[in-house]
Short mmCIF file of C-alpha atoms in Angstrom, two decimals:
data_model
loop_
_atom_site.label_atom_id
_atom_site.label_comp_id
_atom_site.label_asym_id
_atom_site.label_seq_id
_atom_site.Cartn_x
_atom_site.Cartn_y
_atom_site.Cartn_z
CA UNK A 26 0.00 0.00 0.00
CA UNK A 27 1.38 3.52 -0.97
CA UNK A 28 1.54 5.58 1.94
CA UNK A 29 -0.27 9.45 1.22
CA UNK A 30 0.51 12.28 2.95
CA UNK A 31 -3.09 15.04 2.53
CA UNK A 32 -3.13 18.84 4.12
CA UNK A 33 -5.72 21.30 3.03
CA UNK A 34 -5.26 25.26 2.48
CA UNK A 35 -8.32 27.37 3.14
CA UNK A 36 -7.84 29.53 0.17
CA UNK A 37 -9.61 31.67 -2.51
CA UNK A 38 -13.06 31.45 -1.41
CA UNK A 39 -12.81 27.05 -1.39
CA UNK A 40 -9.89 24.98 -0.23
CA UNK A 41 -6.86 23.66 -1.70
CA UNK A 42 -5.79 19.86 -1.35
CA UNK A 43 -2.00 18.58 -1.73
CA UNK A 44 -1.61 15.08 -1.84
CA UNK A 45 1.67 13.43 -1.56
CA UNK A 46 2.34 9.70 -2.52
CA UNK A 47 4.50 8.45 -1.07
CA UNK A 48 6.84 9.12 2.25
CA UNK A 49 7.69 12.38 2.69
CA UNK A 50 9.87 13.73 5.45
CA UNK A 51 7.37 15.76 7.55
CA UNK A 52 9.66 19.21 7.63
CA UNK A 53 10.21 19.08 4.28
CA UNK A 54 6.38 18.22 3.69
CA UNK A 55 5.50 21.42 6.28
CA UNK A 56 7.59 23.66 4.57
CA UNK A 57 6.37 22.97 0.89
CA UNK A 58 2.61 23.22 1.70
CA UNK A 59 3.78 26.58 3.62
CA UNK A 60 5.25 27.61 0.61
CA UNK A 61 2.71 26.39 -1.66
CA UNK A 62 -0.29 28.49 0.53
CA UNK A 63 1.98 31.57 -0.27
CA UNK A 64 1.87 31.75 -3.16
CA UNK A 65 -2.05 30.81 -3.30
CA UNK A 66 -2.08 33.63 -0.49
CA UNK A 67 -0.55 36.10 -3.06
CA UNK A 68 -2.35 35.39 -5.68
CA UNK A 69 -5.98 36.17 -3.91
CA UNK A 70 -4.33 39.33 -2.41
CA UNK A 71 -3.46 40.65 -5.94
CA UNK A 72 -6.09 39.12 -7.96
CA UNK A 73 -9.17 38.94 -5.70
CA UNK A 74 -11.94 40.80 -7.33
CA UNK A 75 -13.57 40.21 -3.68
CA UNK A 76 -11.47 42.37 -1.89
CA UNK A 77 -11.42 46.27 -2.46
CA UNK A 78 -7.91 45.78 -1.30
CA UNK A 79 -5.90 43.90 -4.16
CA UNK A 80 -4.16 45.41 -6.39
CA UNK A 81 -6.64 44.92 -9.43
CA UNK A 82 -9.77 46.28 -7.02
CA UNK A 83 -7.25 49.32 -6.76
CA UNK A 84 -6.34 49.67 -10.88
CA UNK A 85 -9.88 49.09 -11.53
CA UNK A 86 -10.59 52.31 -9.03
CA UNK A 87 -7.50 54.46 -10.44
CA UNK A 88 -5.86 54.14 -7.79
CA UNK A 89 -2.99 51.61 -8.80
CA UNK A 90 -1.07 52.33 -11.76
CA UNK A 91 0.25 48.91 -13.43
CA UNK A 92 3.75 49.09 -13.18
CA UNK A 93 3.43 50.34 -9.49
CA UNK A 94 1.41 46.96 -8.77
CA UNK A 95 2.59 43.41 -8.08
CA UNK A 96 4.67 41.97 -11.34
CA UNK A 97 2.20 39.07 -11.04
CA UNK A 98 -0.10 41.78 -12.75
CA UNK A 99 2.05 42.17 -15.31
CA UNK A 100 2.71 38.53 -15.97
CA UNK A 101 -0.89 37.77 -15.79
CA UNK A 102 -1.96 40.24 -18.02
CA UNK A 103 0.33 39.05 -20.81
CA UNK A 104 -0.93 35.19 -20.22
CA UNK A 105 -4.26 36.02 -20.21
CA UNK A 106 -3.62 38.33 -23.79
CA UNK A 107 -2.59 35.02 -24.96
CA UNK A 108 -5.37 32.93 -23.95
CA UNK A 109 -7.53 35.63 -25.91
CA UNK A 110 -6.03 35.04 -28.89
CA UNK A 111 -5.90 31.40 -28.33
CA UNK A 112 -9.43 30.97 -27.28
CA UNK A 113 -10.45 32.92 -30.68
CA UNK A 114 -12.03 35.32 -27.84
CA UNK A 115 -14.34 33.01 -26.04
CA UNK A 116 -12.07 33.77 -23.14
CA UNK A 117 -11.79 37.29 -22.27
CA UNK A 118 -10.27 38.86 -19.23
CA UNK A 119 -10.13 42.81 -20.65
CA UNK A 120 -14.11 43.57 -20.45
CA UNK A 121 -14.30 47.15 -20.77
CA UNK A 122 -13.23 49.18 -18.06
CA UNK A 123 -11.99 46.63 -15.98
CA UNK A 124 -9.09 43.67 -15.90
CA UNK A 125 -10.88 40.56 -14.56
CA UNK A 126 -8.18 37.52 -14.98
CA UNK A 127 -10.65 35.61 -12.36
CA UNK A 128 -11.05 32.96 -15.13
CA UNK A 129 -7.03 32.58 -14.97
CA UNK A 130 -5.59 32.92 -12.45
CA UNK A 131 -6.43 30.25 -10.12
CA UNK A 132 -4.56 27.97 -12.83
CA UNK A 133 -2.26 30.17 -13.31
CA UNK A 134 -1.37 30.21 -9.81
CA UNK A 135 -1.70 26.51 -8.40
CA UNK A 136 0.30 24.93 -11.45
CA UNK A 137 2.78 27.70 -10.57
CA UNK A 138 2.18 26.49 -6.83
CA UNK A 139 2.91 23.08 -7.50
CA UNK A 140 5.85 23.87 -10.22
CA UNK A 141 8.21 25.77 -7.51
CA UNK A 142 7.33 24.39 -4.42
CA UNK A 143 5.25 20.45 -4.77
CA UNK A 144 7.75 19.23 -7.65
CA UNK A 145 10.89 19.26 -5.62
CA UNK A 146 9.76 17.05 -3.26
CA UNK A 147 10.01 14.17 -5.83
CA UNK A 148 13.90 14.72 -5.74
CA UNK A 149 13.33 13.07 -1.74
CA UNK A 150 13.71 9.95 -1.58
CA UNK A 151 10.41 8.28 -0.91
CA UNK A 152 8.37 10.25 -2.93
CA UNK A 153 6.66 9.20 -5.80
CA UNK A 154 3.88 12.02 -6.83
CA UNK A 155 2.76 15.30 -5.54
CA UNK A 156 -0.74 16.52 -6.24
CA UNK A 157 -2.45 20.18 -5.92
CA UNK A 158 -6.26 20.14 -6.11
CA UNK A 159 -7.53 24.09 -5.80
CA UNK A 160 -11.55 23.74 -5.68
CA UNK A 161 -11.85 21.20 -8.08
CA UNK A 162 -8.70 22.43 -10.80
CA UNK A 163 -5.82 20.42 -9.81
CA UNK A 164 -2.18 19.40 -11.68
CA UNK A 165 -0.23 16.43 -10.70
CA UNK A 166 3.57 15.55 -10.99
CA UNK A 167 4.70 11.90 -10.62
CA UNK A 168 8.32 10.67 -10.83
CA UNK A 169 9.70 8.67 -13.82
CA UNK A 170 10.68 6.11 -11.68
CA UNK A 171 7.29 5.15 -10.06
CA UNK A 172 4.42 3.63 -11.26
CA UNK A 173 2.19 5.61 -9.51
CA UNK A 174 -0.88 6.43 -11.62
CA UNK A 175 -3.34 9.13 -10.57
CA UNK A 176 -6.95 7.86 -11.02
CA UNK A 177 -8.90 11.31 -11.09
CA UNK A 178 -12.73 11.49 -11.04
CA UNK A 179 -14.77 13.96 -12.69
CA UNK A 180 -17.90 14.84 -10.82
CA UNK A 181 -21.15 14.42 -12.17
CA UNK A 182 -22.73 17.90 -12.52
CA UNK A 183 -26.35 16.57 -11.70
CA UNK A 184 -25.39 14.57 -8.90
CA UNK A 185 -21.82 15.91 -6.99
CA UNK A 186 -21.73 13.61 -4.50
CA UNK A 187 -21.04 11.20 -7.87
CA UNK A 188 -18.26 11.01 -9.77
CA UNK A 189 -19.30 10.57 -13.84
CA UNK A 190 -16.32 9.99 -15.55
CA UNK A 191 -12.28 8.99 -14.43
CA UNK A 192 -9.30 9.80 -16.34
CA UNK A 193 -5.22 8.31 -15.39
CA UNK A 194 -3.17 11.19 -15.56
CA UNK A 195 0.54 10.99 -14.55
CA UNK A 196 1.69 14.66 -15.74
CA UNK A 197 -1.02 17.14 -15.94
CA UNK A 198 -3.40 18.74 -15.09
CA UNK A 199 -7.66 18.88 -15.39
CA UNK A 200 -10.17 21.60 -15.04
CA UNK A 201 -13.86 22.06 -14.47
CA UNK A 202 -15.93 25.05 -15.19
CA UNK A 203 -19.73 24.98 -15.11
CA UNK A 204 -22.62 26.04 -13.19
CA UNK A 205 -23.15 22.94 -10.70
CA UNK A 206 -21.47 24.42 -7.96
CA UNK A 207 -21.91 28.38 -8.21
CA UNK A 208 -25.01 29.01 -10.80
CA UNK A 209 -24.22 30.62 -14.07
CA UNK A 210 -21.69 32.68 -13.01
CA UNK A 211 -19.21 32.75 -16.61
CA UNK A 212 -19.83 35.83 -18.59
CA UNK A 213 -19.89 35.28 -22.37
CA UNK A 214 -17.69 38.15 -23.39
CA UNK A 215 -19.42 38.38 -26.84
CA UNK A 216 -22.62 39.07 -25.64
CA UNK A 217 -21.99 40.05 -22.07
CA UNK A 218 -24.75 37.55 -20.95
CA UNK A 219 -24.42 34.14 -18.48
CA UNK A 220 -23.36 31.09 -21.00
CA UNK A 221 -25.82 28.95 -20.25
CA UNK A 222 -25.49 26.02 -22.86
CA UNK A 223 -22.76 23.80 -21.11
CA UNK A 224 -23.13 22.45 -17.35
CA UNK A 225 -20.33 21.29 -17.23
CA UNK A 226 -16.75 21.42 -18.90
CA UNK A 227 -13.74 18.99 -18.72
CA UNK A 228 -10.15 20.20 -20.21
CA UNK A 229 -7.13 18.09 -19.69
CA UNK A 230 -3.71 19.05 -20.50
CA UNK A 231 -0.47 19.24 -19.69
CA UNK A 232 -0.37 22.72 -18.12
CA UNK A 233 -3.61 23.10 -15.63
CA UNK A 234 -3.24 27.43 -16.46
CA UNK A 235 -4.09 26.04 -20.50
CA UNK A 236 -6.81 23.56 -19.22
CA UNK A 237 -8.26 25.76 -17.05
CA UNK A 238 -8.80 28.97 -19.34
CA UNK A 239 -9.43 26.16 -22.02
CA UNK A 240 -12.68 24.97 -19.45
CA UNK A 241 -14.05 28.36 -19.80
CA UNK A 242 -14.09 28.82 -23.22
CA UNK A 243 -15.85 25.23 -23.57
CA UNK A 244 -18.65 26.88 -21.45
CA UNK A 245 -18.63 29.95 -22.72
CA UNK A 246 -19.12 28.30 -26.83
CA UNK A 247 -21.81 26.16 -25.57
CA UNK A 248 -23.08 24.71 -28.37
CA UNK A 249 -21.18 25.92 -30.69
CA UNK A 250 -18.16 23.08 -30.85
CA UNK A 251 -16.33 24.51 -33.67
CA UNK A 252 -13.25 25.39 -31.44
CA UNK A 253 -12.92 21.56 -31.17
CA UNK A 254 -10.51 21.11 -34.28
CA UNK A 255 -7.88 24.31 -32.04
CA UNK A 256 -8.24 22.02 -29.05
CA UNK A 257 -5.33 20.14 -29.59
CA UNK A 258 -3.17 18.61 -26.66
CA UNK A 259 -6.05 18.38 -25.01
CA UNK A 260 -8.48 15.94 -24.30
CA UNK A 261 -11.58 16.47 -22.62
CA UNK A 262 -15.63 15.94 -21.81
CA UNK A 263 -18.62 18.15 -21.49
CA UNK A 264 -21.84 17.41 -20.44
CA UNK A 265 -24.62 20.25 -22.08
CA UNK A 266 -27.62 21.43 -19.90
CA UNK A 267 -29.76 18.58 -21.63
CA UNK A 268 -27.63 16.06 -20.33
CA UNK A 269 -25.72 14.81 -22.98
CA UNK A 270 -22.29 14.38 -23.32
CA UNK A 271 -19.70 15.41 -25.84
CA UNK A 272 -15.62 13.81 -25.50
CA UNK A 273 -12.43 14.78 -27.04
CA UNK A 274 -9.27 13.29 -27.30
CA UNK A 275 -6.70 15.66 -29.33
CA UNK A 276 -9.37 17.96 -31.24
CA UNK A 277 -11.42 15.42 -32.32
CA UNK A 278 -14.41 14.10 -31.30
CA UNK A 279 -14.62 10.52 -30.03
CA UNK A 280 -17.90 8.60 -29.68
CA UNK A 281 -17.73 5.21 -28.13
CA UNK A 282 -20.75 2.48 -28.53
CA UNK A 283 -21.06 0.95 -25.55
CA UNK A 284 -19.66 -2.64 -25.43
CA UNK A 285 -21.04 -4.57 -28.10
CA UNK A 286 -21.70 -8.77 -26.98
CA UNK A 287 -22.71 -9.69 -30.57
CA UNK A 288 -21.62 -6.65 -32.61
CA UNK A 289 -21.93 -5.69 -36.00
CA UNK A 290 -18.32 -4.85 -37.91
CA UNK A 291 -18.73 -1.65 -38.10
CA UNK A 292 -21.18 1.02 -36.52
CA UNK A 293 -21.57 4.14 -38.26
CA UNK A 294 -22.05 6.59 -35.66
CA UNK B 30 -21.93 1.46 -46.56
CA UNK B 31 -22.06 -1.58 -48.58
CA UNK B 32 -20.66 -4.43 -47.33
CA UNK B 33 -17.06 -4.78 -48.66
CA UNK B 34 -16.20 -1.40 -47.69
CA UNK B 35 -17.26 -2.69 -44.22
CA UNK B 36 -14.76 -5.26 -44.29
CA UNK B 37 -12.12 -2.87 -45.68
CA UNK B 38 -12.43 -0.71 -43.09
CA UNK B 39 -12.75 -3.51 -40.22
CA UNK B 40 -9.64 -4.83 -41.59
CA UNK B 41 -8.06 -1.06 -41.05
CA UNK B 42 -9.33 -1.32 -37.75
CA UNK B 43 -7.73 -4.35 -36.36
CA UNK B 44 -4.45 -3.62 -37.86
CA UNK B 45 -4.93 -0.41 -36.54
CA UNK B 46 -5.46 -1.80 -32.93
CA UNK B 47 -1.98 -3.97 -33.08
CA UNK B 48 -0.55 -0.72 -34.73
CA UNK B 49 -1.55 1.74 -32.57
CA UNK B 50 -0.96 -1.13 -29.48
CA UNK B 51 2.53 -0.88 -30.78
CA UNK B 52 3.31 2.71 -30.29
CA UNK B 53 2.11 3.46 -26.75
CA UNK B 54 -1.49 4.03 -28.00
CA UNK B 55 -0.81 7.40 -29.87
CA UNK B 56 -4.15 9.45 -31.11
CA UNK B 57 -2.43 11.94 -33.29
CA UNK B 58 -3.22 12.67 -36.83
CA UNK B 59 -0.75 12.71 -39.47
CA UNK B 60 1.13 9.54 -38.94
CA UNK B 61 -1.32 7.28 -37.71
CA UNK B 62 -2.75 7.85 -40.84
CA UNK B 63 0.74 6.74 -42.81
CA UNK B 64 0.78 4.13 -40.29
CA UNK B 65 -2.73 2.80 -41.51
CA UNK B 66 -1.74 3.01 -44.53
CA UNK B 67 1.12 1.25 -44.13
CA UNK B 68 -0.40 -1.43 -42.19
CA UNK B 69 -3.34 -2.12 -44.79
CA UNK B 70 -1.01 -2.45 -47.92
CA UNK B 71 1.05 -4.48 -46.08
CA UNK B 72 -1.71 -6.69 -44.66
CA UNK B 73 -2.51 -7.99 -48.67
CA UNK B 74 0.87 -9.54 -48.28
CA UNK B 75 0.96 -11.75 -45.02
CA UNK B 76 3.64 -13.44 -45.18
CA UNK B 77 5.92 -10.45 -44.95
CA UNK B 78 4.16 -9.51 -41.20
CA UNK B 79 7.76 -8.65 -40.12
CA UNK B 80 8.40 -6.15 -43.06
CA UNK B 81 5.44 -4.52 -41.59
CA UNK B 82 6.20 -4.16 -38.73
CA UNK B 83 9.20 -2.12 -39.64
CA UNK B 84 7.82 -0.13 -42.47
CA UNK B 85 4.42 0.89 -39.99
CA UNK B 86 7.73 1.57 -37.20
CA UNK B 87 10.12 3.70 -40.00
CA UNK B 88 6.35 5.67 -40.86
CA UNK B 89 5.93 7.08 -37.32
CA UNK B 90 9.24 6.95 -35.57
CA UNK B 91 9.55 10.70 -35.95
CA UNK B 92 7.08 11.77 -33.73
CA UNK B 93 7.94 10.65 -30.17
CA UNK B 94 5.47 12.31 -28.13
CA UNK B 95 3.28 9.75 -25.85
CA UNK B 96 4.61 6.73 -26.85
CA UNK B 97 7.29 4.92 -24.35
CA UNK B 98 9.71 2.87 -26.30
CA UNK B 99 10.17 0.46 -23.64
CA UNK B 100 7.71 -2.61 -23.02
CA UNK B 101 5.86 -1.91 -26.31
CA UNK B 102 8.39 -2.48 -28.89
CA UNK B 103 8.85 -6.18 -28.14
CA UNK B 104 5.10 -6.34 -27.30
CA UNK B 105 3.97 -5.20 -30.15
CA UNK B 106 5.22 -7.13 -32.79
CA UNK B 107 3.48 -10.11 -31.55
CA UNK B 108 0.18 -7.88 -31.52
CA UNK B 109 0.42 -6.88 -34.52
CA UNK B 110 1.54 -9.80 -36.48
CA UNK B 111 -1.78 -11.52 -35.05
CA UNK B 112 -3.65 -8.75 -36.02
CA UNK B 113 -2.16 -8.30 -39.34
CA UNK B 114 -3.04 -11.81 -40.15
CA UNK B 115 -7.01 -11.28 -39.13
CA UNK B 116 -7.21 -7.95 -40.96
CA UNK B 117 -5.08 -10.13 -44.09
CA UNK B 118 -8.27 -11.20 -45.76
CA UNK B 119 -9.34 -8.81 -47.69
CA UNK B 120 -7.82 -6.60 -49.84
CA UNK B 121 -5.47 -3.76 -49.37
CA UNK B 122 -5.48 -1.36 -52.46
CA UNK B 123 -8.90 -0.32 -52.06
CA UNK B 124 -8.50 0.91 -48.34
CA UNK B 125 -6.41 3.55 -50.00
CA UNK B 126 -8.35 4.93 -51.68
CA UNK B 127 -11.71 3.87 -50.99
CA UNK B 128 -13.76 7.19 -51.13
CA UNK B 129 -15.07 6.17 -47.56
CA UNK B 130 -18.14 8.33 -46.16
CA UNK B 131 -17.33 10.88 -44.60
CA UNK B 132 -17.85 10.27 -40.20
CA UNK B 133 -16.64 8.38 -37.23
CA UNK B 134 -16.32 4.33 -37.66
CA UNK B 135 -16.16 2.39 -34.21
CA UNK B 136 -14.28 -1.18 -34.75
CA UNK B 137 -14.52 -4.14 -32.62
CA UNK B 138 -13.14 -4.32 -29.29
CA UNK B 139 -10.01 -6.42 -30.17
CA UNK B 140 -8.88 -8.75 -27.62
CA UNK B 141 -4.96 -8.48 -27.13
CA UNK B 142 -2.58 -10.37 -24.81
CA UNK B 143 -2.07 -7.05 -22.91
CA UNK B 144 -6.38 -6.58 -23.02
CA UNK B 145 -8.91 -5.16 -25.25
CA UNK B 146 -7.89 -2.26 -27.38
CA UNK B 147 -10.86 -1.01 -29.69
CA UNK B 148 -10.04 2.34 -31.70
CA UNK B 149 -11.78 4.66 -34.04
CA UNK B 150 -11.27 6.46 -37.17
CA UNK B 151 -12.56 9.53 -38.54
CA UNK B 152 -13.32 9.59 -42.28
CA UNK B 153 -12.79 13.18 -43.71
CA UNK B 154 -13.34 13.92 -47.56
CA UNK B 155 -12.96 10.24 -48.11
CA UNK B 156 -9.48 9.34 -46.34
CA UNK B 157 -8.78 8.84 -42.43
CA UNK B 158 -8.50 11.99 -40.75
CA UNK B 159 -7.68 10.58 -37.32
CA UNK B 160 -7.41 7.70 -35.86
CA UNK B 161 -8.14 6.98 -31.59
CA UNK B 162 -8.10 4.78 -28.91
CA UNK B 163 -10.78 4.40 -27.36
CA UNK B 164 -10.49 0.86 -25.74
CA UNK B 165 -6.87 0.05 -23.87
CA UNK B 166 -5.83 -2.28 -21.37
CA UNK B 167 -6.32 -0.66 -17.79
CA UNK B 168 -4.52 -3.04 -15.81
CA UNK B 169 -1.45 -1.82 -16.69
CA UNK B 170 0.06 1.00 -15.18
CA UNK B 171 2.38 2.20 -17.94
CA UNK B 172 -0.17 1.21 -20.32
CA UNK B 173 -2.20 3.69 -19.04
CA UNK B 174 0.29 6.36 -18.81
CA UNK B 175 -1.42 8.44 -21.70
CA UNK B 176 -1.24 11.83 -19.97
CA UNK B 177 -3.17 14.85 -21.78
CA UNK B 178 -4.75 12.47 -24.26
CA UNK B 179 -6.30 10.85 -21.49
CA UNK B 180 -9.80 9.89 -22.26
CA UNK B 181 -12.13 10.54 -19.55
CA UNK B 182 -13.81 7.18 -19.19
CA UNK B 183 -17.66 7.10 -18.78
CA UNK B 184 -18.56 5.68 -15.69
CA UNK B 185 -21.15 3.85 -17.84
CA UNK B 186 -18.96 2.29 -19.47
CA UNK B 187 -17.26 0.43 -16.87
CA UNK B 188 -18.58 -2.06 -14.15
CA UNK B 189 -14.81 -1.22 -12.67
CA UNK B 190 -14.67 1.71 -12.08
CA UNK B 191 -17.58 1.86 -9.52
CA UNK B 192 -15.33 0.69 -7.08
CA UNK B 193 -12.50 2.12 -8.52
CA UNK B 194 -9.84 4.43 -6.53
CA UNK B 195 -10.22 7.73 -7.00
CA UNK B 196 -7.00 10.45 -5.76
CA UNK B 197 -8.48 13.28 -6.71
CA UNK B 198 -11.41 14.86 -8.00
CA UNK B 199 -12.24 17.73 -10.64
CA UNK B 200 -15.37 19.59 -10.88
CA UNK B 201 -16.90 22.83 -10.37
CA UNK B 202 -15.15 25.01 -8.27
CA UNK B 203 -16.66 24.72 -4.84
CA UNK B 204 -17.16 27.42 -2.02
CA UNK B 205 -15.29 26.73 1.24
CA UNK B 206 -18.85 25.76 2.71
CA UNK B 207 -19.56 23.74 -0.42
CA UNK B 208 -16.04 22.27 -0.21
CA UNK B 209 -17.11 20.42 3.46
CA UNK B 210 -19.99 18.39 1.27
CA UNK B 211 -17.49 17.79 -1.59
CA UNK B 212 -16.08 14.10 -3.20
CA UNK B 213 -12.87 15.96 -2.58
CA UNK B 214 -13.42 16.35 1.23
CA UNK B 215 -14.19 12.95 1.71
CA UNK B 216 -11.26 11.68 -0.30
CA UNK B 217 -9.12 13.93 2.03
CA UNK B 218 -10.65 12.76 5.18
CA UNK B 219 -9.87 9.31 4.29
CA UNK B 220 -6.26 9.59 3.25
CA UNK B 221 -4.98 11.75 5.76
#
């Protein structure tokens, strides 16, 4: 049996989960989560659009120029450009008048989490994986030399106590957006109206900032799937308000019959 | 579809599955599709299963990403030389260029020695656009080691993986209130 090492980081408005697998020294575990809930600590005093105090509350007021405010704002601002022009626009943090990287940065910020302060533990002896779960967006890091495989479940948006799909994942990272847990709260930055089409969207990836702004865009096209073919690297699931359910492995679309006992050949779908 | 087509593109299929059971079950586009091709002209000539194997290797050796070298290369000769000989029976040349309609083709669930594998193509203006696993033997760790091409597998689909171990959970993201009722609470409860 693999031993696992859990603490959890109130953080952000929900909680953060690390998971080690493995045995960890319990300093060097202490002072990695410590780390680790810095830098989540940072990142919601900066980019909380809760708290009149962070830094883009104060831009979005006047009263903090960019270059006065904490380089994070900088670096943010440039990633989340990107994912604009990646996203074809179905992600936008620059709605007029006000810089909103909410649909960002908590990617942003636990793979960077997990990057500078989870991934060195693997050079210990003893351990074999290190996961960071932030409210349901998490990215995982396992050695080469184990075998560990993480089993991940993907909660069923009608029924969260359920888990409707599982995925291995080894390197990477997956991200949820949809209503299930918080209403309609994603803005369609085309229309400026609640997407409402998708309850619930699946992105996998290698980098959980990517799979998380890519979650948000799935929601935000609803039914409109034709960024499927950009949505390479990626593999995925979505599950529309009616219920059904769409997968993707590498931009295209994969429909599975279910296990046939007497099959035909060959099953147009 | 008429009938021999059927069988043209079954035969793709399985040599697909030892094919794509051979290189660490890859799902992207351009040389999967050289390898099919490879594999169904080669699969008219049986007796030269080892040739294939080389020619199908040569056609997609340039593109590393996802497949381990290790523990499939030996592996998956013998895979595919089995499946090469069932997919052997009909006739290569047409798969080609067989003006196939255009959509998404399931095949067979293909028992292996390593388990079922069961992939997919996608017809697109008449030749295979993409080809994807959508079966693969779970018992195996490294098997499994698929990473961002992971395919989220449908509860549904599985009588497994009811019971199966789950680390860590994605959804939603939940308040700190909603967190305390969360799959995600409970799994942390448990472990630590």
């Amino acid at each position: 049996m693999t031993g696992r090492q859990v603490r959890s980081i109130p953080v952000m408005g929900t909680v953060a989960s690390v998971h080690v697998i493995g045995t960890a020294d319990a300093a060097g575990l202490d002072a990695a989560v410590d780390a680790c809930a810095d830098t989540l600590h940072r990142a919601d005093r900066v980019f909380s659009t809760y708290d009149d105090a962070s830094d883009i509350r104060r831009m979005a007021r006047g009263e903090l120029l960019e270059e006065d405010a904490d380089p994070w704002v900088a670096e943010v601002a440039e990633g989340c450009r990107r994912a604009e022009i990646e996203t074809g626009g179905l992600f936008d943090a620059h709605l007029p008048g006000f810089f909103d990287p909410t649909g960002f940065v908590k990617g942003w910020a636990t793979e960077r989490a997990l990057r500078e302060h989870l991934a060195p533990l693997l050079l210990l002896p003893g351990v074999q994986a290190v996961g960071l779960d932030v409210g349901g967006d998490l990215q995982v890091r396992t050695s080469p030399d184990s075998d560990w495989t993480w089993n991940i479940g993907i909660v069923d948006p009608a029924d969260r106590g359920r888990v409707l799909a599982t995925v291995p994942l080894r390197d990477g990272a997956v991200a949820t957006s949809g209503s299930a847990e918080r209403g309609d709260h994603i803005v369609d930055p085309r229309r400026g109206a609640p997407a409402t089409g998708i309850r619930s969207a699946t992105v996998i990836a290698d980098s959980l900032t990517r799979a998380d702004v890519g979650a948000t865009a799935v929601v935000v096209a609803g039914n409109d799937v034709s960024w499927l073919p950009r949505a390479t690297g990626t593999s995925g699931l979505l599950v529309t308000v009616t219920g059904s359910i769409r997968r993707w492995i590498d931009g295209v679309t994969v429909d599975v019959n279910s296990r046939p006992t007497t099959a035909p050949l060959l099953t147009p779908v | 579809m008429d009938r021999p087509l059927k069988r043209i593109v079954y035969a793709v299929l399985a040599t697909v599955s030892g094919l794509v059971l051979l290189f660490g079950y890859r799902t992207s586009h351009g040389e999967e599709i050289s390898a099919a091709a490879a594999a169904s002209t080669n699969s008219g000539v049986s007796s030269d299963s080892s040739g294939s194997t080389s020619d199908a290797q040569q056609s997609t050796s340039g593109d590393s990403a996802g497949s381990s070298s290790d523990g499939s290369s030996s592996n998956g000769s013998s895979g595919s030389g089995s499946d090469a000989s069932s997919g052997a029976s009909t006739s290569s040349d047409a798969a080609a260029s067989s003006g196939l309609q255009d959509g998404t083709y399931t095949g067979d669930s293909v028992g292996t020695r390593f388990g079922p594998v069961q992939v997919q193509i996608t017809v697109s203006g008449g030749s295979i656009s993409a080809v994807d696993v959508i079966d693969y033997p779970s018992d195996n760790p490294r098997d499994r080691q698929i990473n961002e091409r992971a395919l989220p597998t449908l509860i549904s689909e599985t009588t497994s993986a009811q019971s199966a171990q789950i680390d860590m959970v994605s959804g939603a993201t939940y308040t700190s209130q909603g967190y305390l009722q969360s799959l995600q609470s409970a799994i942390d409860q448990a472990q630590s």
